[in-house]
């Protein structure tokens, strides 16, 4: 059973991600302790709410540096929802804040003509095969967001999209970094299957 550190920076319902990872077969620990995080087999950065407030909380707690250090070790690293968006360089939601910048590009508001936020189940289309999305092409997952990664500038790292006023980035992958706009912890059986894929990736670390 791999140990997975869920980064605790005091924003949102982080415990729901921890509990979902436990159900997927991990020893999941909600923590801000650098030693615990650095010894884990994998690391998860969840997030809900506002981009600016989340990045401020990350930096205030020092979790930003710990997250970057964890990525540099090559261990599996998962960003969820706002946790995904924080990995990019910046966001239209909070233009005066810089993201972690480990993924290229910008987070932009969802297109005109659709309800914001997208708060619904939506099916994903796997654009690039990856073990993280094994068995999930066409599956329905739960989304709650008004902003998403800019598809036009991030095409090479986009591994899945959903349809919402056009193609919207649902998941990205770059080396050991994987991130989802959907909430696997709220996505029933398909979300559990996704987290089991992530847990499996962590077992070899």
XYZ file of N, CA, C and O in Angstrom:
820
model
N 0.842 -1.194 0.000
C 0.000 0.000 0.000
C 0.880 1.248 0.000
O 1.583 1.511 0.974
N 0.886 2.024 -1.098
C 1.752 3.196 -1.152
C 1.231 4.320 -0.266
O 0.030 4.472 -0.053
N 2.156 5.107 0.252
C 1.797 6.293 1.016
C 1.682 7.478 0.060
O 2.592 7.740 -0.729
N 0.564 8.174 0.124
C 0.335 9.347 -0.712
C 0.064 10.541 0.190
O -0.832 10.498 1.043
N 0.840 11.597 0.025
C 0.679 12.813 0.810
C -0.290 13.749 0.106
O -0.084 14.123 -1.053
N -1.356 14.125 0.798
C -2.297 15.129 0.312
C -1.909 16.446 0.959
O -1.926 16.571 2.187
N -1.524 17.424 0.157
C -0.951 18.659 0.688
C -2.015 19.487 1.403
O -3.029 19.875 0.827
N -1.753 19.780 2.667
C -2.684 20.514 3.520
C -2.234 21.963 3.640
O -1.283 22.280 4.352
N -2.923 22.860 2.920
C -2.593 24.280 3.015
C -3.798 25.110 3.472
O -3.858 26.322 3.286
N -4.765 24.423 4.092
C -5.843 25.106 4.789
C -6.967 25.649 3.929
O -7.756 26.471 4.385
N -7.063 25.196 2.667
C -8.091 25.704 1.760
C -9.003 24.569 1.332
O -8.535 23.539 0.861
N -10.323 24.755 1.502
C -11.291 23.809 0.951
C -11.369 22.505 1.729
O -10.725 22.316 2.764
N -12.150 21.589 1.179
C -12.376 20.287 1.807
C -11.317 19.297 1.321
O -11.582 18.444 0.480
N -10.104 19.439 1.842
C -9.006 18.594 1.407
C -9.178 17.145 1.862
O -8.651 16.229 1.248
N -9.919 16.965 2.942
C -10.070 15.613 3.486
C -10.850 14.693 2.553
O -10.658 13.477 2.579
N -11.694 15.265 1.700
C -12.451 14.410 0.781
C -11.521 13.713 -0.201
O -11.738 12.554 -0.559
N -10.468 14.408 -0.621
C -9.485 13.773 -1.507
C -8.732 12.682 -0.763
O -8.468 11.607 -1.321
N -8.392 12.945 0.484
C -7.694 11.938 1.291
C -8.541 10.675 1.429
O -8.044 9.550 1.221
N -9.805 10.836 1.754
C -10.682 9.683 1.950
C -10.876 8.898 0.653
O -10.912 7.663 0.659
N -10.977 9.608 -0.474
C -11.144 8.927 -1.757
C -9.901 8.120 -2.111
O -9.998 7.012 -2.657
N -8.733 8.644 -1.810
C -7.493 7.907 -2.063
C -7.391 6.671 -1.175
O -6.904 5.625 -1.611
N -7.869 6.781 0.044
C -7.891 5.609 0.927
C -8.789 4.523 0.351
O -8.425 3.336 0.360
N -9.943 4.922 -0.179
C -10.855 3.941 -0.783
C -10.246 3.329 -2.041
O -10.591 2.206 -2.421
N -9.321 4.051 -2.672
C -8.668 3.548 -3.886
C -7.459 2.673 -3.572
O -6.790 2.197 -4.485
N -7.163 2.482 -2.284
C -6.100 1.549 -1.907
C -4.805 2.169 -1.441
O -3.787 1.480 -1.355
N -4.815 3.465 -1.104
C -3.595 4.132 -0.649
C -3.621 4.364 0.855
O -4.681 4.432 1.471
N -2.451 4.511 1.420
C -2.305 5.049 2.766
C -2.162 6.562 2.592
O -1.060 7.077 2.403
N -3.292 7.256 2.575
C -3.302 8.685 2.270
C -3.210 9.502 3.546
O -3.942 9.257 4.508
N -2.321 10.493 3.539
C -2.071 11.312 4.725
C -2.267 12.776 4.355
O -1.626 13.286 3.434
N -3.156 13.462 5.053
C -3.339 14.903 4.869
C -2.314 15.610 5.742
O -2.357 15.526 6.970
N -1.364 16.318 5.119
C -0.229 16.818 5.887
C 0.410 18.056 5.275
O 0.320 18.267 4.057
N 1.051 18.841 6.123
C 1.893 19.949 5.674
C 3.333 19.730 6.127
O 4.172 20.615 5.965
N 3.614 18.555 6.674
C 4.940 18.224 7.195
C 5.871 17.850 6.040
O 5.643 16.862 5.337
N 6.928 18.641 5.862
C 7.838 18.433 4.727
C 8.469 17.049 4.749
O 8.623 16.411 3.696
N 8.820 16.563 5.920
C 9.464 15.253 6.013
C 8.520 14.143 5.581
O 8.919 13.219 4.857
N 7.246 14.235 6.000
C 6.245 13.239 5.614
C 6.011 13.287 4.101
O 5.943 12.256 3.428
N 5.924 14.498 3.567
C 5.667 14.665 2.137
C 6.829 14.120 1.309
O 6.633 13.415 0.317
N 8.049 14.414 1.718
C 9.213 13.977 0.952
C 9.435 12.469 1.012
O 10.093 11.900 0.138
N 8.863 11.819 2.022
C 9.017 10.371 2.127
C 7.867 9.598 1.481
O 7.915 8.375 1.388
N 6.843 10.307 1.008
C 5.677 9.651 0.411
C 5.995 9.127 -0.984
O 6.892 9.624 -1.668
N 5.224 8.127 -1.412
C 5.395 7.558 -2.752
C 4.801 8.442 -3.840
O 5.204 8.368 -5.001
N 3.815 9.245 -3.480
C 3.170 10.154 -4.414
C 2.606 11.339 -3.663
O 2.448 11.297 -2.433
N 2.289 12.406 -4.389
C 1.827 13.651 -3.775
C 0.615 14.165 -4.543
O 0.574 14.100 -5.773
N -0.379 14.694 -3.796
C -1.599 15.218 -4.397
C -1.824 16.652 -3.923
O -1.748 16.940 -2.725
N -2.112 17.540 -4.884
C -2.450 18.931 -4.589
C -3.900 19.171 -4.990
O -4.191 19.398 -6.157
N -4.840 19.105 -4.030
C -6.241 19.405 -4.346
C -6.447 20.928 -4.305
O -5.534 21.688 -4.002
N -7.671 21.351 -4.587
C -7.980 22.768 -4.473
C -9.385 23.075 -4.930
O -9.882 22.481 -5.891
N -10.026 24.014 -4.220
C -11.340 24.524 -4.624
C -11.352 26.018 -4.356
O -10.616 26.518 -3.516
N -12.194 26.741 -5.120
C -12.343 28.160 -4.856
C -11.589 29.034 -5.838
O -11.559 28.767 -7.035
N -10.950 30.074 -5.317
C -10.327 31.116 -6.113
C -8.834 30.877 -6.298
O -8.129 30.558 -5.346
N -8.359 31.043 -7.536
C -6.940 30.825 -7.851
C -6.033 31.667 -6.963
O -5.057 31.168 -6.378
N -6.325 32.965 -6.853
C -5.471 33.855 -6.079
C -5.394 33.489 -4.612
O -4.310 33.473 -4.018
N -6.538 33.183 -4.011
C -6.539 32.822 -2.590
C -5.793 31.513 -2.349
O -5.107 31.361 -1.334
N -5.923 30.579 -3.284
C -5.240 29.292 -3.129
C -3.727 29.454 -3.250
O -2.972 28.878 -2.460
N -3.257 30.219 -4.233
C -1.808 30.375 -4.381
C -1.243 31.172 -3.209
O -0.118 30.918 -2.753
N -2.008 32.128 -2.678
C -1.569 32.860 -1.495
C -1.417 31.916 -0.301
O -0.443 32.005 0.457
N -2.391 31.017 -0.137
C -2.332 30.061 0.973
C -1.150 29.110 0.812
O -0.471 28.778 1.798
N -0.896 28.665 -0.419
C 0.248 27.794 -0.676
C 1.543 28.466 -0.241
O 2.394 27.858 0.411
N 1.692 29.730 -0.609
C 2.943 30.436 -0.320
C 3.048 30.812 1.156
O 4.138 30.777 1.734
N 1.931 31.150 1.768
C 1.945 31.493 3.189
C 2.370 30.308 4.045
O 3.088 30.465 5.041
N 1.934 29.117 3.666
C 2.258 27.911 4.434
C 3.594 27.285 4.033
O 4.073 26.368 4.699
N 4.175 27.750 2.929
C 5.414 27.154 2.435
C 5.206 25.885 1.634
O 6.178 25.244 1.208
N 3.941 25.533 1.397
C 3.640 24.316 0.650
C 4.046 24.462 -0.819
O 4.315 23.471 -1.502
N 4.119 25.702 -1.316
C 4.523 25.902 -2.711
C 5.913 25.324 -2.972
O 6.134 24.609 -3.945
N 6.846 25.618 -2.088
C 8.214 25.126 -2.270
C 8.279 23.608 -2.087
O 8.994 22.907 -2.821
N 7.517 23.097 -1.144
C 7.493 21.656 -0.913
C 6.909 20.944 -2.132
O 7.394 19.889 -2.550
N 5.851 21.521 -2.721
C 5.241 20.930 -3.916
C 6.237 20.898 -5.068
O 6.388 19.877 -5.755
N 6.939 21.997 -5.285
C 7.923 22.055 -6.365
C 9.062 21.058 -6.136
O 9.518 20.391 -7.065
N 9.512 20.954 -4.893
C 10.566 19.986 -4.568
C 10.086 18.562 -4.834
O 10.851 17.722 -5.324
N 8.822 18.284 -4.502
C 8.262 16.947 -4.720
C 8.221 16.615 -6.200
O 8.546 15.487 -6.606
N 7.848 17.574 -7.024
C 7.808 17.358 -8.470
C 9.199 17.053 -9.001
O 9.392 16.165 -9.842
N 10.196 17.770 -8.492
C 11.564 17.601 -8.979
C 12.139 16.223 -8.667
O 13.051 15.758 -9.355
N 11.586 15.529 -7.667
C 12.079 14.187 -7.343
C 11.644 13.142 -8.355
O 12.177 12.029 -8.355
N 10.654 13.464 -9.196
C 10.164 12.514 -10.186
C 9.058 11.612 -9.699
O 8.572 10.752 -10.447
N 8.607 11.790 -8.455
C 7.498 10.975 -7.958
C 6.185 11.404 -8.597
O 6.034 12.553 -9.005
N 5.204 10.492 -8.707
C 3.907 10.870 -9.260
C 3.299 12.026 -8.467
O 3.241 11.995 -7.229
N 2.856 13.043 -9.191
C 2.281 14.241 -8.583
C 0.962 14.527 -9.287
O 0.907 14.613 -10.508
N -0.116 14.682 -8.501
C -1.457 14.876 -9.047
C -2.041 16.196 -8.554
O -2.131 16.434 -7.350
N -2.461 17.048 -9.498
C -3.210 18.255 -9.165
C -4.673 18.063 -9.517
O -5.002 17.516 -10.570
N -5.555 18.504 -8.618
C -6.997 18.334 -8.815
C -7.687 19.691 -8.811
O -7.552 20.458 -7.862
N -8.469 19.978 -9.858
C -9.278 21.174 -10.009
C -8.416 22.438 -9.868
O -7.539 22.665 -10.693
N -8.618 23.261 -8.845
C -7.758 24.438 -8.678
C -6.317 23.991 -8.461
O -5.373 24.687 -8.861
N -6.126 22.827 -7.867
C -4.773 22.286 -7.730
C -4.113 22.073 -9.076
O -2.899 22.233 -9.228
N -4.895 21.722 -10.091
C -4.383 21.640 -11.454
C -4.029 23.032 -11.959
O -2.937 23.260 -12.494
N -4.929 23.989 -11.783
C -4.717 25.326 -12.312
C -3.491 26.004 -11.688
O -2.776 26.754 -12.360
N -3.229 25.737 -10.421
C -2.081 26.337 -9.735
C -0.749 25.916 -10.347
O 0.257 26.605 -10.179
N -0.730 24.805 -11.066
C 0.504 24.315 -11.666
C 0.912 25.128 -12.895
O 2.066 25.068 -13.326
N -0.026 25.902 -13.443
C 0.260 26.712 -14.625
C 0.901 28.048 -14.229
O 1.079 28.347 -13.046
N 1.218 28.849 -15.232
C 1.943 30.092 -14.994
C 1.066 31.189 -14.401
O 1.507 31.934 -13.523
N -0.178 31.284 -14.859
C -1.061 32.335 -14.360
C -2.502 32.018 -14.734
O -2.769 31.069 -15.476
N -3.432 32.845 -14.216
C -4.848 32.632 -14.473
C -5.542 33.971 -14.683
O -5.258 34.946 -13.981
N -6.472 34.006 -15.621
C -7.294 35.202 -15.817
C -8.122 35.527 -14.584
O -8.507 36.681 -14.381
N -8.383 34.537 -13.749
C -9.184 34.772 -12.549
C -8.468 35.701 -11.577
O -9.108 36.515 -10.886
N -7.163 35.593 -11.500
C -6.356 36.384 -10.555
C -5.105 36.863 -11.274
O -4.000 36.343 -11.055
N -5.230 37.874 -12.137
C -4.107 38.278 -12.993
C -2.902 38.826 -12.249
O -1.808 38.891 -12.825
N -3.059 39.216 -11.003
C -1.932 39.754 -10.232
C -1.160 38.680 -9.479
O -0.237 39.000 -8.724
N -1.529 37.417 -9.670
C -0.862 36.309 -8.985
C -0.182 35.402 -10.008
O -0.741 35.123 -11.064
N 0.996 34.930 -9.665
C 1.708 33.963 -10.486
C 1.459 32.563 -9.952
O 1.471 32.336 -8.734
N 1.239 31.615 -10.849
C 1.097 30.223 -10.453
C 2.456 29.586 -10.204
O 3.493 30.267 -10.213
N 2.463 28.278 -10.001
C 3.718 27.569 -9.740
C 4.586 27.469 -10.988
O 5.801 27.303 -10.893
N 3.975 27.531 -12.162
C 4.730 27.623 -13.403
C 5.420 26.356 -13.864
O 6.319 26.423 -14.701
N 4.990 25.192 -13.363
C 5.610 23.945 -13.815
C 4.926 23.395 -15.072
O 5.445 22.486 -15.713
N 3.764 23.943 -15.407
C 3.094 23.634 -16.655
C 3.003 24.922 -17.469
O 2.723 25.990 -16.904
N 3.230 24.852 -18.783
C 3.246 26.074 -19.587
C 1.848 26.589 -19.884
O 0.905 25.822 -20.068
N 1.721 27.924 -19.918
C 0.473 28.502 -20.360
C -0.347 29.132 -19.264
O 0.088 29.301 -18.129
N -1.583 29.473 -19.638
C -2.466 30.275 -18.802
C -3.813 29.595 -18.627
O -4.258 28.837 -19.487
N -4.455 29.881 -17.505
C -5.818 29.439 -17.243
C -6.765 30.550 -17.707
O -6.587 31.716 -17.340
N -7.765 30.187 -18.510
C -8.680 31.189 -19.067
C -10.135 30.857 -18.718
O -10.474 29.697 -18.452
N -10.969 31.880 -18.729
C -12.387 31.692 -18.427
C -13.042 30.838 -19.509
O -12.624 30.857 -20.678
N -14.055 30.076 -19.121
C -14.792 29.243 -20.077
C -15.448 30.114 -21.147
O -15.716 31.299 -20.916
N -15.693 29.567 -22.324
C -16.154 30.381 -23.452
C -17.516 31.027 -23.222
O -18.316 30.581 -22.389
N -17.762 32.084 -23.980
C -19.072 32.737 -23.961
C -20.154 31.746 -24.402
O -19.912 30.841 -25.183
N -21.346 31.948 -23.873
C -22.484 31.145 -24.305
C -22.741 29.912 -23.465
O -23.706 29.190 -23.732
N -21.873 29.640 -22.459
C -22.110 28.509 -21.564
C -22.306 29.032 -20.142
O -21.837 30.118 -19.796
N -22.996 28.249 -19.342
C -23.204 28.621 -17.951
C -21.894 28.474 -17.186
O -21.181 27.487 -17.337
N -21.566 29.454 -16.390
C -20.379 29.411 -15.542
C -20.816 29.492 -14.078
O -21.555 30.403 -13.717
N -20.360 28.574 -13.264
C -19.412 27.508 -13.595
C -20.076 26.335 -14.313
O -21.295 26.193 -14.284
N -19.231 25.522 -14.964
C -19.692 24.193 -15.370
C -19.805 23.392 -14.081
O -18.804 23.123 -13.415
N -21.003 23.048 -13.713
C -21.231 22.307 -12.470
C -22.097 21.112 -12.826
O -23.324 21.150 -12.711
N -21.445 20.036 -13.296
C -22.204 18.908 -13.836
C -21.273 17.725 -14.090
O -20.056 17.846 -14.051
N -21.906 16.598 -14.378
C -21.192 15.449 -14.910
C -20.957 15.677 -16.396
O -21.823 16.201 -17.091
N -19.789 15.284 -16.875
C -19.479 15.418 -18.291
C -18.578 14.258 -18.693
O -17.763 13.789 -17.883
N -18.718 13.807 -19.924
C -17.886 12.691 -20.388
C -16.568 13.233 -20.929
O -16.517 14.324 -21.496
N -15.503 12.467 -20.764
C -14.196 12.902 -21.232
C -13.789 12.114 -22.474
O -14.187 10.962 -22.652
N -13.012 12.774 -23.303
C -12.443 12.153 -24.497
C -10.934 12.064 -24.308
O -10.265 13.090 -24.142
N -10.394 10.862 -24.279
C -8.956 10.665 -24.118
C -8.276 10.945 -25.451
O -8.497 10.236 -26.435
N -7.434 11.971 -25.482
C -6.743 12.389 -26.713
C -5.385 11.712 -26.863
O -4.910 11.511 -27.973
N -4.741 11.412 -25.743
C -3.450 10.729 -25.754
C -3.498 9.606 -24.727
O -3.726 9.870 -23.545
N -3.297 8.361 -25.141
C -3.352 7.256 -24.194
C -2.323 7.419 -23.073
O -1.185 7.815 -23.312
N -2.749 7.132 -21.861
C -1.878 7.179 -20.696
C -2.419 6.210 -19.658
O -3.646 6.054 -19.539
N -1.558 5.535 -18.909
C -2.038 4.616 -17.873
C -2.950 5.293 -16.855
O -3.821 4.643 -16.276
N -2.790 6.607 -16.664
C -3.613 7.314 -15.693
C -5.080 7.346 -16.096
O -5.962 7.443 -15.248
N -5.348 7.275 -17.404
C -6.730 7.333 -17.894
C -7.182 6.008 -18.488
O -8.167 5.952 -19.231
N -6.492 4.941 -18.141
C -6.834 3.614 -18.644
C -8.286 3.277 -18.301
O -8.714 3.342 -17.138
N -9.054 2.930 -19.337
C -10.437 2.530 -19.135
C -11.419 3.668 -18.928
O -12.591 3.423 -18.626
N -10.989 4.914 -19.110
C -11.849 6.054 -18.789
C -12.324 6.841 -20.011
O -13.059 7.816 -19.855
N -11.933 6.461 -21.201
C -12.394 7.174 -22.386
C -13.916 7.072 -22.489
O -14.482 5.975 -22.467
N -14.575 8.220 -22.550
C -16.027 8.250 -22.634
C -16.741 8.194 -21.299
O -17.973 8.309 -21.250
N -16.003 8.029 -20.217
C -16.626 7.952 -18.896
C -17.051 9.346 -18.411
O -16.503 10.369 -18.807
N -18.027 9.358 -17.513
C -18.577 10.600 -16.981
C -17.926 10.920 -15.636
O -17.871 10.064 -14.742
N -17.434 12.157 -15.527
C -16.789 12.616 -14.301
C -17.365 13.972 -13.905
O -18.009 14.643 -14.716
N -17.122 14.365 -12.673
C -17.801 15.559 -12.138
C -16.898 16.783 -12.198
O -15.768 16.764 -11.710
N -17.445 17.858 -12.777
C -16.726 19.120 -12.947
C -17.417 20.242 -12.170
O -18.653 20.323 -12.144
N -16.622 21.119 -11.561
C -17.116 22.371 -10.969
C -16.040 23.420 -11.226
O -15.047 23.493 -10.497
N -16.225 24.249 -12.268
C -15.194 25.241 -12.582
C -15.710 26.269 -13.576
O -16.594 25.986 -14.388
N -15.134 27.472 -13.498
C -15.431 28.542 -14.446
C -14.240 28.852 -15.335
O -14.371 29.617 -16.296
N -13.085 28.291 -14.997
C -11.847 28.525 -15.734
C -11.217 27.182 -16.093
O -11.440 26.180 -15.410
N -10.417 27.190 -17.159
C -9.749 25.956 -17.596
C -8.464 26.312 -18.321
O -8.270 27.452 -18.770
N -7.584 25.343 -18.449
C -6.327 25.559 -19.159
C -6.601 25.916 -20.621
O -7.540 25.409 -21.235
N -5.784 26.792 -21.151
C -5.913 27.247 -22.533
C -5.495 26.121 -23.481
O -4.318 25.794 -23.576
N -6.458 25.552 -24.169
C -6.190 24.414 -25.055
C -5.275 24.803 -26.212
O -4.427 24.009 -26.638
N -5.382 26.009 -26.703
C -4.634 26.404 -27.898
C -3.128 26.448 -27.667
O -2.343 26.259 -28.593
N -2.695 26.688 -26.424
C -1.262 26.793 -26.147
C -0.706 25.595 -25.393
O 0.479 25.549 -25.088
N -1.555 24.631 -25.080
C -1.111 23.496 -24.270
C -1.447 22.163 -24.910
O -1.549 21.148 -24.234
N -1.608 22.154 -26.225
C -2.097 20.973 -26.910
C -1.223 19.743 -26.681
O -1.713 18.620 -26.564
N 0.112 19.948 -26.566
C 1.019 18.809 -26.456
C 0.934 18.099 -25.108
O 1.320 16.941 -24.988
N 0.436 18.778 -24.063
C 0.332 18.125 -22.756
C -1.093 17.713 -22.414
O -1.323 17.078 -21.396
N -2.044 18.052 -23.267
C -3.442 17.716 -22.997
C -3.689 16.243 -23.319
O -3.450 15.793 -24.435
N -4.153 15.498 -22.338
C -4.427 14.075 -22.550
C -5.914 13.761 -22.585
O -6.307 12.674 -22.995
N -6.761 14.700 -22.148
C -8.213 14.483 -22.207
C -8.938 15.818 -22.254
O -8.489 16.807 -21.670
N -10.073 15.823 -22.962
C -10.936 16.993 -23.011
C -12.369 16.575 -22.720
O -12.714 15.397 -22.746
N -13.201 17.580 -22.442
C -14.642 17.379 -22.398
C -15.268 18.441 -23.296
O -14.596 19.397 -23.708
N -16.522 18.281 -23.627
C -17.212 19.231 -24.495
C -18.092 20.142 -23.649
O -18.994 19.676 -22.937
N -17.813 21.457 -23.716
C -18.624 22.436 -22.983
C -18.464 23.781 -23.702
O -17.557 24.550 -23.389
N -19.295 24.001 -24.717
C -19.131 25.171 -25.552
C -17.907 25.056 -26.439
O -17.303 26.050 -26.816
N -17.509 23.833 -26.764
C -16.262 23.524 -27.469
C -15.421 22.607 -26.609
O -15.807 22.216 -25.506
N -14.260 22.243 -27.108
C -13.375 21.365 -26.348
C -12.758 22.123 -25.171
O -12.217 23.221 -25.338
N -12.847 21.522 -23.991
C -12.297 22.099 -22.760
C -11.307 21.104 -22.168
O -11.576 19.892 -22.137
N -10.178 21.595 -21.705
C -9.156 20.719 -21.133
C -9.688 20.053 -19.869
O -10.107 20.724 -18.917
N -9.647 18.717 -19.853
C -10.093 17.948 -18.692
C -8.930 17.351 -17.923
O -9.028 17.130 -16.709
N -7.803 17.060 -18.605
C -6.642 16.478 -17.932
C -5.386 16.752 -18.746
O -5.432 16.802 -19.976
N -4.283 16.923 -18.041
C -2.985 17.140 -18.682
C -1.942 16.244 -18.030
O -2.113 15.804 -16.880
N -0.863 15.988 -18.762
C 0.235 15.208 -18.211
C 1.551 15.708 -18.792
O 1.666 15.946 -19.991
N 2.522 15.886 -17.926
C 3.869 16.254 -18.329
C 4.850 15.528 -17.428
O 4.929 15.817 -16.222
N 5.546 14.545 -17.991
C 6.486 13.726 -17.214
C 5.764 13.111 -16.017
O 4.785 12.400 -16.203
N 6.190 13.403 -14.797
C 5.571 12.810 -13.602
C 4.388 13.611 -13.076
O 3.782 13.250 -12.060
N 4.038 14.708 -13.760
C 2.927 15.556 -13.324
C 1.662 15.157 -14.065
O 1.636 15.112 -15.296
N 0.603 14.883 -13.317
C -0.706 14.634 -13.900
C -1.699 15.548 -13.197
O -1.585 15.770 -11.985
N -2.636 16.097 -13.950
C -3.592 17.014 -13.335
C -4.937 16.923 -14.030
O -5.008 16.736 -15.243
N -6.007 17.066 -13.245
C -7.361 16.951 -13.764
C -8.185 18.166 -13.388
O -8.097 18.667 -12.263
N -9.011 18.623 -14.341
C -9.969 19.672 -14.021
C -11.175 19.077 -13.301
O -11.821 19.756 -12.497
N -11.483 17.823 -13.566
C -12.591 17.165 -12.872
C -12.175 16.760 -11.458
O -10.998 16.717 -11.113
N -13.193 16.467 -10.656
C -12.973 16.029 -9.273
C -13.119 14.508 -9.199
O -14.250 14.001 -9.127
N -12.035 13.747 -9.188
C -12.191 12.285 -9.092
C -12.843 11.862 -7.784
O -13.568 10.857 -7.753
N -12.609 12.630 -6.716
C -13.167 12.257 -5.410
C -14.679 12.420 -5.366
O -15.338 11.936 -4.433
N -15.263 13.112 -6.364
C -16.713 13.312 -6.435
C -17.331 12.564 -7.614
O -18.499 12.796 -7.934
N -16.548 11.704 -8.245
C -16.957 11.118 -9.525
C -17.287 9.641 -9.454
O -17.095 8.907 -10.427
N -17.763 9.171 -8.311
C -18.292 7.812 -8.174
C -17.292 6.752 -8.674
O -16.100 6.862 -8.421
N -17.789 5.755 -9.389
C -16.936 4.628 -9.784
C -15.823 5.047 -10.742
O -14.687 4.573 -10.631
N -16.125 5.937 -11.680
C -15.097 6.376 -12.631
C -13.986 7.140 -11.912
O -12.809 6.987 -12.232
N -14.366 7.949 -10.937
C -13.362 8.656 -10.153
C -12.508 7.718 -9.330
O -11.284 7.902 -9.227
N -13.132 6.696 -8.776
C -12.371 5.686 -8.029
C -11.397 4.968 -8.944
O -10.236 4.732 -8.576
N -11.850 4.630 -10.154
C -10.972 3.948 -11.105
C -9.769 4.820 -11.455
O -8.636 4.328 -11.552
N -10.015 6.109 -11.659
C -8.909 7.020 -11.947
C -7.915 7.052 -10.787
O -6.696 6.961 -10.985
N -8.415 7.182 -9.563
C -7.521 7.245 -8.412
C -6.782 5.926 -8.212
O -5.630 5.915 -7.770
N -7.414 4.816 -8.544
C -6.716 3.540 -8.481
C -5.565 3.503 -9.477
O -4.497 2.946 -9.179
N -5.746 4.108 -10.652
C -4.650 4.207 -11.613
C -3.503 5.033 -11.041
O -2.324 4.698 -11.233
N -3.837 6.117 -10.337
C -2.797 6.947 -9.725
C -2.089 6.190 -8.600
O -0.859 6.235 -8.478
N -2.855 5.486 -7.798
C -2.261 4.684 -6.719
C -1.317 3.650 -7.301
O -0.206 3.418 -6.773
N -1.718 3.013 -8.399
C -0.856 2.012 -9.045
C 0.454 2.645 -9.513
O 1.529 2.042 -9.411
N 0.391 3.873 -10.024
C 1.587 4.576 -10.460
C 2.525 4.856 -9.286
O 3.753 4.889 -9.447
N 1.949 5.052 -8.122
C 2.740 5.361 -6.921
C 3.392 4.130 -6.317
O 4.380 4.244 -5.564
N 2.874 2.948 -6.624
C 3.380 1.727 -6.006
C 4.829 1.435 -6.362
O 5.567 0.835 -5.582
N 5.251 1.876 -7.542
C 6.622 1.581 -7.966
C 7.641 2.592 -7.488
O 8.812 2.492 -7.842
N 7.210 3.558 -6.686
C 8.128 4.606 -6.251
C 8.695 4.336 -4.874
O 8.046 3.717 -4.062
